[in-house]
Tab-separated table of C-alpha atoms in Angstrom:
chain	number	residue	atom	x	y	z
A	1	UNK	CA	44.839	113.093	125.412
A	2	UNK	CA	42.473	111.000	127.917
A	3	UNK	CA	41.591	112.562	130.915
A	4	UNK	CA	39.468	112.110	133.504
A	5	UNK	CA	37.805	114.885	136.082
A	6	UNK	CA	36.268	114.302	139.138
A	7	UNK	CA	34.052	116.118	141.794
A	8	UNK	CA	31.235	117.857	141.749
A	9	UNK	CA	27.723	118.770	144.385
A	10	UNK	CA	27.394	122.267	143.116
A	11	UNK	CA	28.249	124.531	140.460
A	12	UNK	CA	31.023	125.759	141.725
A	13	UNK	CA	33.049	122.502	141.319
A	14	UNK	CA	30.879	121.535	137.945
A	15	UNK	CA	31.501	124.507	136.141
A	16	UNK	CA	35.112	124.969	136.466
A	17	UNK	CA	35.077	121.240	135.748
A	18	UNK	CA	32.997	121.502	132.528
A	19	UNK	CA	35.300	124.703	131.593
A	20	UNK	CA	38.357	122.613	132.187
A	21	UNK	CA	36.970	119.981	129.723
A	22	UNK	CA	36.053	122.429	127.173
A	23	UNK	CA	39.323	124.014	127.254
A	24	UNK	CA	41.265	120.252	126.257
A	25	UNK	CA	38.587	119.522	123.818
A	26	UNK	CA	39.554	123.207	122.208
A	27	UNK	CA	43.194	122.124	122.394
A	28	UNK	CA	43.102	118.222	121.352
A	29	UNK	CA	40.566	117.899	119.165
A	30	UNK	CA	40.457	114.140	119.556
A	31	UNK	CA	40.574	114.062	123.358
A	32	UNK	CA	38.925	111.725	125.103
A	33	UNK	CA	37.228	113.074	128.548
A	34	UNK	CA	35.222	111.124	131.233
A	35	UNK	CA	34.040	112.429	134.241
A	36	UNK	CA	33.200	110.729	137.451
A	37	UNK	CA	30.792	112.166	139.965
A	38	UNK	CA	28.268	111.517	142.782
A	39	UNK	CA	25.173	109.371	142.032
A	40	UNK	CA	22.249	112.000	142.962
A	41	UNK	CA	23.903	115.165	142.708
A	42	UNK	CA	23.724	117.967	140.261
A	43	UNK	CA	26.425	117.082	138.107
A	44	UNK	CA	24.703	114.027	137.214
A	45	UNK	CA	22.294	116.285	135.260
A	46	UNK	CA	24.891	119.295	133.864
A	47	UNK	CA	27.957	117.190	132.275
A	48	UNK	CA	25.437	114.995	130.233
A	49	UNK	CA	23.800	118.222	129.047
A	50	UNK	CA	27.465	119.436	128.448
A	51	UNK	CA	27.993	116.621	126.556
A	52	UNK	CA	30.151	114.489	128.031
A	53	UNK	CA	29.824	111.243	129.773
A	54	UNK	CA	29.928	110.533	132.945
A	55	UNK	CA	30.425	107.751	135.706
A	56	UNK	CA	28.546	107.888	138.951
A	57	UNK	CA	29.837	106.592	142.750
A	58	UNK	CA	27.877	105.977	145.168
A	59	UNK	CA	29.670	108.199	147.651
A	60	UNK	CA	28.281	110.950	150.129
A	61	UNK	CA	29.452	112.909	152.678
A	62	UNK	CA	29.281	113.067	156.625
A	63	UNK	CA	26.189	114.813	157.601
A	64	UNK	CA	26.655	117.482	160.313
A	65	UNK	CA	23.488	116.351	162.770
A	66	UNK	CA	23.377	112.663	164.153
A	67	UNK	CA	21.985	110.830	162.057
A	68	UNK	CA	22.028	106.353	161.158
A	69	UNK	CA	23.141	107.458	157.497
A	70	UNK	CA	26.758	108.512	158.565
A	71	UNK	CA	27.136	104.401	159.623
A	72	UNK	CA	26.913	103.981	155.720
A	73	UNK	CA	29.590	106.497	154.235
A	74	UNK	CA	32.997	104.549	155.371
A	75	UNK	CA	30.994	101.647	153.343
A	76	UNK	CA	29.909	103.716	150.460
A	77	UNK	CA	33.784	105.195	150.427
A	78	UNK	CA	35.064	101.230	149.975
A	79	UNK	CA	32.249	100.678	147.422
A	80	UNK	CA	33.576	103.791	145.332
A	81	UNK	CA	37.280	103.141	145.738
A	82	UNK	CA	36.181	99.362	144.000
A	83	UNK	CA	33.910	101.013	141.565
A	84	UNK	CA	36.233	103.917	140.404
A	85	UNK	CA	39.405	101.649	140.118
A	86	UNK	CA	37.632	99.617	137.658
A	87	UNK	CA	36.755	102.941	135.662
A	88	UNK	CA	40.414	103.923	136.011
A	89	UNK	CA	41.810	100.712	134.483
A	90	UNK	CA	39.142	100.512	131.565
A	91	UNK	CA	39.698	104.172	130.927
A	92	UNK	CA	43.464	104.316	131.043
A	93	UNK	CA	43.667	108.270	131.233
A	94	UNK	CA	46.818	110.131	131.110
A	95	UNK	CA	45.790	112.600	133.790
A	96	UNK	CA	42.830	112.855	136.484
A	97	UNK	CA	41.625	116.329	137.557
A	98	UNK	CA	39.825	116.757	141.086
A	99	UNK	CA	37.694	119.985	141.263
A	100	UNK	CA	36.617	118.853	144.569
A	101	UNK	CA	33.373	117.497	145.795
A	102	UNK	CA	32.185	113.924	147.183
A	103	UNK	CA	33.560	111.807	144.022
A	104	UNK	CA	36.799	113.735	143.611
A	105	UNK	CA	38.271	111.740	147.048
A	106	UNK	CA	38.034	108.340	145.553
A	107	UNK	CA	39.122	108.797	142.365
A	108	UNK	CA	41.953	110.663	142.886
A	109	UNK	CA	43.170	108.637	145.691
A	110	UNK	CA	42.854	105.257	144.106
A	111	UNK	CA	44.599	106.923	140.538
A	112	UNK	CA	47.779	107.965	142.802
A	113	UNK	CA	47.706	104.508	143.898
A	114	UNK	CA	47.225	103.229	141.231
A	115	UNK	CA	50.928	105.118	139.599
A	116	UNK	CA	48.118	107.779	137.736
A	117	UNK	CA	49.041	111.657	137.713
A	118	UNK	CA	47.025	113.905	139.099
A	119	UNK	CA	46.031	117.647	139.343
A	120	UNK	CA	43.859	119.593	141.661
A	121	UNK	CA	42.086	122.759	140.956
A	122	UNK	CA	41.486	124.426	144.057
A	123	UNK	CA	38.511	127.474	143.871
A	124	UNK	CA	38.759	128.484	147.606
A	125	UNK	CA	41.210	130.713	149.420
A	126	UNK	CA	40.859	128.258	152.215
A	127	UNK	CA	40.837	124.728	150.764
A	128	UNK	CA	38.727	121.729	152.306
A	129	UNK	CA	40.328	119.155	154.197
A	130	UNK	CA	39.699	116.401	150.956
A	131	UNK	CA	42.212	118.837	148.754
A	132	UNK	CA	44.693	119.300	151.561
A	133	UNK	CA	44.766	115.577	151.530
A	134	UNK	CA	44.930	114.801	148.034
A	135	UNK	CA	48.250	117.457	147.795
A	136	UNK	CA	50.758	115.298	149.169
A	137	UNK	CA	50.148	112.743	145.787
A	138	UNK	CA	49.390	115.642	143.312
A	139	UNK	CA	51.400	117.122	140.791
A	140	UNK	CA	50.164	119.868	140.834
A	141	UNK	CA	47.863	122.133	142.560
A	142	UNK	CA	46.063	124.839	140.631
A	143	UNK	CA	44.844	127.979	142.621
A	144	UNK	CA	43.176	131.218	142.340
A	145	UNK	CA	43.878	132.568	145.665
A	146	UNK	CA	47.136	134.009	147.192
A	147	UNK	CA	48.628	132.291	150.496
A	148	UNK	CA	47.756	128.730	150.204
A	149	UNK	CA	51.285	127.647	150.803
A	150	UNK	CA	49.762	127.265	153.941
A	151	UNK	CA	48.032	124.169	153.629
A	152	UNK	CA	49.556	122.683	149.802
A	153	UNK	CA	53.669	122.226	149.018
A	154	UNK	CA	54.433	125.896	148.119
A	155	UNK	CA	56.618	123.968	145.073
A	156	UNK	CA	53.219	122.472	143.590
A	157	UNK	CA	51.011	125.649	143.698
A	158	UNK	CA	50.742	127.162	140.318
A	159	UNK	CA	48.550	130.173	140.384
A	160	UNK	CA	46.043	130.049	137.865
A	161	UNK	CA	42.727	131.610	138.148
A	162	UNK	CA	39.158	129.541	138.765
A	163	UNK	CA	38.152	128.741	135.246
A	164	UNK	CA	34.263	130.268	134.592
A	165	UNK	CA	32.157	129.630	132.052
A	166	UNK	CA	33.348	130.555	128.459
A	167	UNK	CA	30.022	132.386	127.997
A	168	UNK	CA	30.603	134.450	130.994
A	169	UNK	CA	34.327	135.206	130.025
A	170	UNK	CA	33.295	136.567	126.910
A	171	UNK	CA	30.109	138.325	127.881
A	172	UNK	CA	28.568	139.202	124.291
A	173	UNK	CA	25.233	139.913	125.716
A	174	UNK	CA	23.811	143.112	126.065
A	175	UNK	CA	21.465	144.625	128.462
A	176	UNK	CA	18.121	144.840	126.184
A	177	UNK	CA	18.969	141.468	124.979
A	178	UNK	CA	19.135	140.101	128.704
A	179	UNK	CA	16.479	142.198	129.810
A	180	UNK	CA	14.232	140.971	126.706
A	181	UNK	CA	15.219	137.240	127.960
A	182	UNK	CA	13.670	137.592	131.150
A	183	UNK	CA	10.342	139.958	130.189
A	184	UNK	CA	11.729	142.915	131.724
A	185	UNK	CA	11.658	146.822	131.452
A	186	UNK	CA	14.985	147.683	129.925
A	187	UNK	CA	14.156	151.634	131.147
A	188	UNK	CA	14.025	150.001	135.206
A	189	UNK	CA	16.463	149.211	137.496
A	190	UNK	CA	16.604	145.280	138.131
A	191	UNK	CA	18.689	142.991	140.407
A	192	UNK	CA	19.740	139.711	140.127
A	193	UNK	CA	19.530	137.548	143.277
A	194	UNK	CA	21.519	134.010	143.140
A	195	UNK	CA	21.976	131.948	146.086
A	196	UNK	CA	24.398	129.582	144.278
A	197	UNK	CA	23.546	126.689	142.320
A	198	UNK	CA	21.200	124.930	144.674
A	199	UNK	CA	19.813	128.133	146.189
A	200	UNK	CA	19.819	130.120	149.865
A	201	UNK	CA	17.694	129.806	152.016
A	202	UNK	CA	18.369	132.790	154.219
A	203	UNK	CA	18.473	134.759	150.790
A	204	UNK	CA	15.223	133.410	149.839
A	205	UNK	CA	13.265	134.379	153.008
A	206	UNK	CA	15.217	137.831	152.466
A	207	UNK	CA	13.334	138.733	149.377
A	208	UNK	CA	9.827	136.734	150.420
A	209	UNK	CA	9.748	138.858	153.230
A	210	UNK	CA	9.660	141.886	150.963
A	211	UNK	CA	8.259	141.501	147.685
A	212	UNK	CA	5.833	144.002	148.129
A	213	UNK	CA	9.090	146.125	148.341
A	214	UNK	CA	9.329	145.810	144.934
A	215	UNK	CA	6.155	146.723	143.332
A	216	UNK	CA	6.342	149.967	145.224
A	217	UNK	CA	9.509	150.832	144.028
A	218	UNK	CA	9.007	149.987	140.749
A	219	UNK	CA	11.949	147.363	140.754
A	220	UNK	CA	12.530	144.390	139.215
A	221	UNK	CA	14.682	141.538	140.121
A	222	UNK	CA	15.647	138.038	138.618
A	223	UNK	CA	15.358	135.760	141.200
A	224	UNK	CA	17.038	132.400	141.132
A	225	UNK	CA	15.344	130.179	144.028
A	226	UNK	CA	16.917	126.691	143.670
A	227	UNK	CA	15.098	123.704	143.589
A	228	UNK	CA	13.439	123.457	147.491
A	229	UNK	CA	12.150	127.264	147.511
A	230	UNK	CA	10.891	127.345	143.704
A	231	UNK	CA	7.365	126.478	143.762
A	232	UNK	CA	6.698	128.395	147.150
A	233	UNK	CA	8.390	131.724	145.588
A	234	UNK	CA	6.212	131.311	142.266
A	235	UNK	CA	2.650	131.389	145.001
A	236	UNK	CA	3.874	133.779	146.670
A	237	UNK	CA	4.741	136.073	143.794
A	238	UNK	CA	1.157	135.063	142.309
A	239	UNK	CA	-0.350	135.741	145.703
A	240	UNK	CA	1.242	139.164	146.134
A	241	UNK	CA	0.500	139.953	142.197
A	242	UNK	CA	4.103	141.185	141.882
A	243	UNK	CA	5.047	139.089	138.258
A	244	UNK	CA	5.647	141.831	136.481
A	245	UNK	CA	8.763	143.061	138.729
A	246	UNK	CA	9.553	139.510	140.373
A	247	UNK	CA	10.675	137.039	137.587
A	248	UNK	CA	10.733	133.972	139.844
A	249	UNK	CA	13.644	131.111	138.208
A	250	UNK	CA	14.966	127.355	139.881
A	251	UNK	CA	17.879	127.970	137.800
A	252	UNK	CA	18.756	130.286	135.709
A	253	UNK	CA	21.073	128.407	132.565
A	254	UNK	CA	21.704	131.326	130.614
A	255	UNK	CA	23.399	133.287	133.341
A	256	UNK	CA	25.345	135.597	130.983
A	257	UNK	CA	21.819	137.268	130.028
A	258	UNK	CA	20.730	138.019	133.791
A	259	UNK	CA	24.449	139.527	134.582
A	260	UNK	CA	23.733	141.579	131.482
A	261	UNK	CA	20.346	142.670	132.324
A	262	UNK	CA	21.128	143.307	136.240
A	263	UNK	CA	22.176	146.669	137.903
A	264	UNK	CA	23.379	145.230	141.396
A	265	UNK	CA	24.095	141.464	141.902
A	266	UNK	CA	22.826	139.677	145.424
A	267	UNK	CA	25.030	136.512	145.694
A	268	UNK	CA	26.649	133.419	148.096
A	269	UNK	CA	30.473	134.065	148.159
A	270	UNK	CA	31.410	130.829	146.380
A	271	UNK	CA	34.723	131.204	144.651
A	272	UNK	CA	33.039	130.460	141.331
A	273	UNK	CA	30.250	133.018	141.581
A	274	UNK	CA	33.092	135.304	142.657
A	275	UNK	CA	35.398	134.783	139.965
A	276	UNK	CA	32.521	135.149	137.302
A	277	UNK	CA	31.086	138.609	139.162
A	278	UNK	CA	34.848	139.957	139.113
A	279	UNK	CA	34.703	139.414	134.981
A	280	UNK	CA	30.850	140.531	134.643
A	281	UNK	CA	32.149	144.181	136.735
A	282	UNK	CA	28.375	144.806	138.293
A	283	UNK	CA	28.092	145.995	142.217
A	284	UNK	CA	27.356	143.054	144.327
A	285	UNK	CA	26.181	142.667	147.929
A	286	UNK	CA	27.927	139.598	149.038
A	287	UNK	CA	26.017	137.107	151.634
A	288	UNK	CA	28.427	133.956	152.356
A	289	UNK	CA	26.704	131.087	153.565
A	290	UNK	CA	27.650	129.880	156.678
A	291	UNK	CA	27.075	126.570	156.019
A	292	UNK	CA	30.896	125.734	154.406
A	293	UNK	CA	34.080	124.571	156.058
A	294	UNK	CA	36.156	126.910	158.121
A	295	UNK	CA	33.610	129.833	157.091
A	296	UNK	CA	35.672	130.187	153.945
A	297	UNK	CA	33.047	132.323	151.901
A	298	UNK	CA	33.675	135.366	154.237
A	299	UNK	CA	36.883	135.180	153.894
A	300	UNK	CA	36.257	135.108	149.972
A	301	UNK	CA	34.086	138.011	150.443
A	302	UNK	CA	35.951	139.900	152.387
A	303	UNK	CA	38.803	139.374	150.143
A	304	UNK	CA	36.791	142.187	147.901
A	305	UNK	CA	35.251	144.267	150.776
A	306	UNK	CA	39.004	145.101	151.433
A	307	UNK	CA	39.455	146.327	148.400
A	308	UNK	CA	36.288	148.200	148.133
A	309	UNK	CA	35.066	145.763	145.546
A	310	UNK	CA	31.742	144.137	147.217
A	311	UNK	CA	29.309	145.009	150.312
A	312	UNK	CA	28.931	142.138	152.635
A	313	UNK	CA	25.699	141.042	154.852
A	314	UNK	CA	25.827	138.324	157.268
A	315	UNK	CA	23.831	135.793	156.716
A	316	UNK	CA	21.812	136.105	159.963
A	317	UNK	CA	21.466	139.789	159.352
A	318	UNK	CA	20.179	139.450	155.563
A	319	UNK	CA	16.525	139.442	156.442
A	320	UNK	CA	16.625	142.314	158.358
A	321	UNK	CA	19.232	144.036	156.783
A	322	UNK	CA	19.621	142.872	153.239
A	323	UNK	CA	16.920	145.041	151.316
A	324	UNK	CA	17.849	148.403	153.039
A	325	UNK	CA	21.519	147.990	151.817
A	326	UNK	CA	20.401	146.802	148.476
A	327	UNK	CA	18.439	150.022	148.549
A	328	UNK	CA	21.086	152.635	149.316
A	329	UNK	CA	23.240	150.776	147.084
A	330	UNK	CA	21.071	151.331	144.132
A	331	UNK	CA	20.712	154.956	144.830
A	332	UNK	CA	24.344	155.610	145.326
A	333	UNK	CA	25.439	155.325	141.432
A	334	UNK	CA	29.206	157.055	142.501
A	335	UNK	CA	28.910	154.003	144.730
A	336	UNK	CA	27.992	151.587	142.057
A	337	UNK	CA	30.564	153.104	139.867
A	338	UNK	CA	33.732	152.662	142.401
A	339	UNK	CA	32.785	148.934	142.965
A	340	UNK	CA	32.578	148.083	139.827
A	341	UNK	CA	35.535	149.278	138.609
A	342	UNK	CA	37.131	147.928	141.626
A	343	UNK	CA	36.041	144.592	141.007
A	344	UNK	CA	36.830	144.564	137.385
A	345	UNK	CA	40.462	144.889	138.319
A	346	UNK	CA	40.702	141.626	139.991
A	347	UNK	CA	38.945	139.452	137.130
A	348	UNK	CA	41.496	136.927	135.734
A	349	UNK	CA	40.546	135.511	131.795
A	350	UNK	CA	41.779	132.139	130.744
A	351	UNK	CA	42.203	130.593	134.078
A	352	UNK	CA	41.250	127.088	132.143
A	353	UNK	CA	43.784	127.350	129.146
A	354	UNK	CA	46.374	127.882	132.367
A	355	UNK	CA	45.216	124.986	133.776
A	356	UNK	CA	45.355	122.583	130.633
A	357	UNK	CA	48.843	124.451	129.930
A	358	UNK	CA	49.811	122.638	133.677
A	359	UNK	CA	47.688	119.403	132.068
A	360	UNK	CA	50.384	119.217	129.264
A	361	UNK	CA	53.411	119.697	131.136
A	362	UNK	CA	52.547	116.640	133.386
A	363	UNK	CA	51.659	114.336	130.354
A	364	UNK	CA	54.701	115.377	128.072
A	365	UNK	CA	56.900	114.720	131.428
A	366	UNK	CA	55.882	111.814	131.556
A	367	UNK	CA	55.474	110.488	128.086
A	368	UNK	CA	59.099	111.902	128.253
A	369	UNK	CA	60.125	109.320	131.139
C-alpha cells in the first residue's frame, strides 16, 4: 500500500490526516505513506513529529483584505501543480487522500489528471468550495455529516465519521492523572479553554478580561492560547498573580489529559474539536469562529444545541457574555449531566478504520481492472 495525503493549515485537517495514516500503517504493516502540505504551516511541524515524511508546496490561499500578495497565489498554484506532479510520479501511490487545506487542491487535482484515484475526507457539514471541486474526480467522498448530497454525488458519499486522535478515542486517562499533568487541584472545578489549533482571539480577550474571575472563585482553567496570544497571556497571568488557577499553554499536545482533568470545555466549533468533545462526553460552551466559509461552525454547533448537546455564544458576544454562561453552567450539575449524556450519544469510534476500509475497496478495484 502507497498512499499519499494531502492538506493541512490547522488541526482539524492534520489530525484526521495523521489518524488516517495511522490507521493504514495498523492495517499494512509495510505501507508506505507520504504526505504533502503547505510550506509554513502547522503541519510542517506535526507529521514530522508523527513520524512521517512530508513534502512541502509553496501554495497559499486568497487573503480576504486587498492586499499585493493575492497577485502571487495563481503563480504559486502553477508552481505547486509542477512541484507536486513530480512527487506524484516519483512516489507512484496507489491512492491520494485530501483532508482539505491549501496543499490538498494541487495534489489532488494534478493525481486525477494524472489517471491517480482519489478520496476526500470531508470534516464539515458544509464543505469548502476546494472539496466541492475536487468531487466530480473523486472516488469517493468520506463524511461525517448528514445532507451533503447537496453539494457531492449522493452515489460517492460514504458516511464515515471524522477520524480523531487514537488517544482521544480511547481516553485511558483519568482525572487525577490529567489534573496532576497540568499542577492542578484535583478537589476544584477546572475548565479547559481551546480556541482550536492556532488559537481565538475573541476567546482569548474573553478570559484576559476576567482572570481575576478566577482567583475569586477559586477556579482553575487550562488555557490553550495559540501561538500570537501566548506570551501576552503568561504577563498577564504573572501580573494578575493568578498561576495557581490559570495554567497558561500555546498548545496543549497531550490533549487527552486536559479533557480528563476539565469539568466544562470552552471551544471553536471545528468539526474535529467537535467530533473529539462528542467521544470525551464533558459540557461544552461552543463559540464558532466567524472567520470560516459560509459560517459553517454555527451550523456545526448548532447541530448539538438542537439536540441539547452544547451551549453556544457568538463570537461577538463572548466577551461580554462568555464567563457568566460558563458560570451558571458550572453551577447547574443536572445541566452538566443532560449535556453530557446528550453529547455522548452522537460520538462515532473508528471513523479512520471506515475510511481505510473505503481506501481498500478503491485499490483492490483497481488492482482488479
Amino acid at each position: 500500500m502507497r498512499a499519499i495525503i494531502s492538506g493541512g493549515g490547522s488541526g482539524g485537517h492534520i489530525f484526521p490526516a495523521i489518524a488516517i495514516a495511522n490507521a493504514i500503517k495498523a492495517r499494512y504493516n509495510d505501507a508506505e505513506i507520504l504526505f504533502v502540505g503547505a510550506e509554513g504551516r502547522m503541519e510542517m511541524e506535526k507529521v514530522p513529529a508523527a513520524g512521517y515524511e512530508i513534502k512541502a508546496l509553496p501554495i497559499a490561499g486568497l487573503q480576504r483584505r486587498l492586499t499585493l500578495k493575492n497577485l502571487a497565489v495563481p503563480f504559486k498554484m502553477i508552481k505547486s501543480q509542477c512541484m507536486v506532479k513530480s512527487i506524484i510520479r516519483g512516489f507512484n501511490p496507489d491512492i491520494v487522500v485530501g483532508v482539505g487545506g491549501y496543499a490538498s487542491a494541487p495534489t489532488l487535482k494534478t493525481a486525477s489528471r494524472m489517471g491517480y484515484k482519489t478520496l476526500l475526507q470531508e470534516q464539515n457539514g458544509y464543505p469548502g468550495l476546494t472539496n466541492k471541486m475536487l468531487s466530480k474526480t473523486a472516488e469517493k467522498i468520506c463524511v461525517a455529516y448528514d445532507g451533503l448530497e447537496r453539494f457531492f454525488p449522493k452515489e460517492k458519499i460514504v458516511f464515515t465519521g471524522n477520524p480523531v486522535r487514537k488517544v482521544i478515542e480511547d481516553m485511558a486517562a483519568t482525572r487525577e492523572e490529567g489534573c496532576a499533568h497540568f499542577g492542578l487541584d484535583a478537589s476544584k472545578k477546572v475548565v479547559l479553554s481551546v480556541g482550536g489549533s492556532l488559537g481565538a482571539r475573541s476567546i482569548n480577550e474573553m478570559i484576559l478580561a476576567h482572570l481575576n474571575y478566577f482567583k475569586e472563585n477559586d477556579l482553575q482553567i487550562i488555557w490553550q492560547t495559540g501561538k500570537w496570544m501566548f506570551s501576552q497571556a503568561v504577563e498577564a497571568v504573572k501580573a494578575s498573580g493568578v498561576e495557581q488557577w490559570v495554567k497558561v499553554h500555546q498548545f496543549v499536545s497531550e490533549m487527552d489529559k486536559a479533557y480528563a482533568a476539565s469539568d466544562v470545555v470552552i471551544s471553536r466549533a471545528g468539526a474535529i474539536a467537535i467530533s473529539e468533545l462528542c467521544l470525551v462526553g464533558k459540557p461544552i460552551i461552543l463559540i464558532p469562529s466567524p472567520n470560516v466559509a459560509e459560517d459553517h461552525q454555527t451550523k456545526n454547533a448548532m447541530a448539538l444545541v438542537n439536540k441539547g448537546a452544547a451551549l453556544m455564544v457568538k463570537d461577538n458576544e463572548c466577551k461580554i457574555n462568555g464567563i457568566s454562561v460558563m458560570s451558571s453552567l458550572l453551577k447547574n450539575e443536572a445541566q452538566c449531566a443532560q449535556m453530557s449524556a446528550a453529547i455522548k450519544k452522537l460520538g462515532m469510534r473508528n471513523a479512520a478504520d471506515r475510511i481505510v476500509d473505503e481506501i481498500d475497496k478503491i485499490v483492490n478495484t483497481q488492482t482488479a481492472r
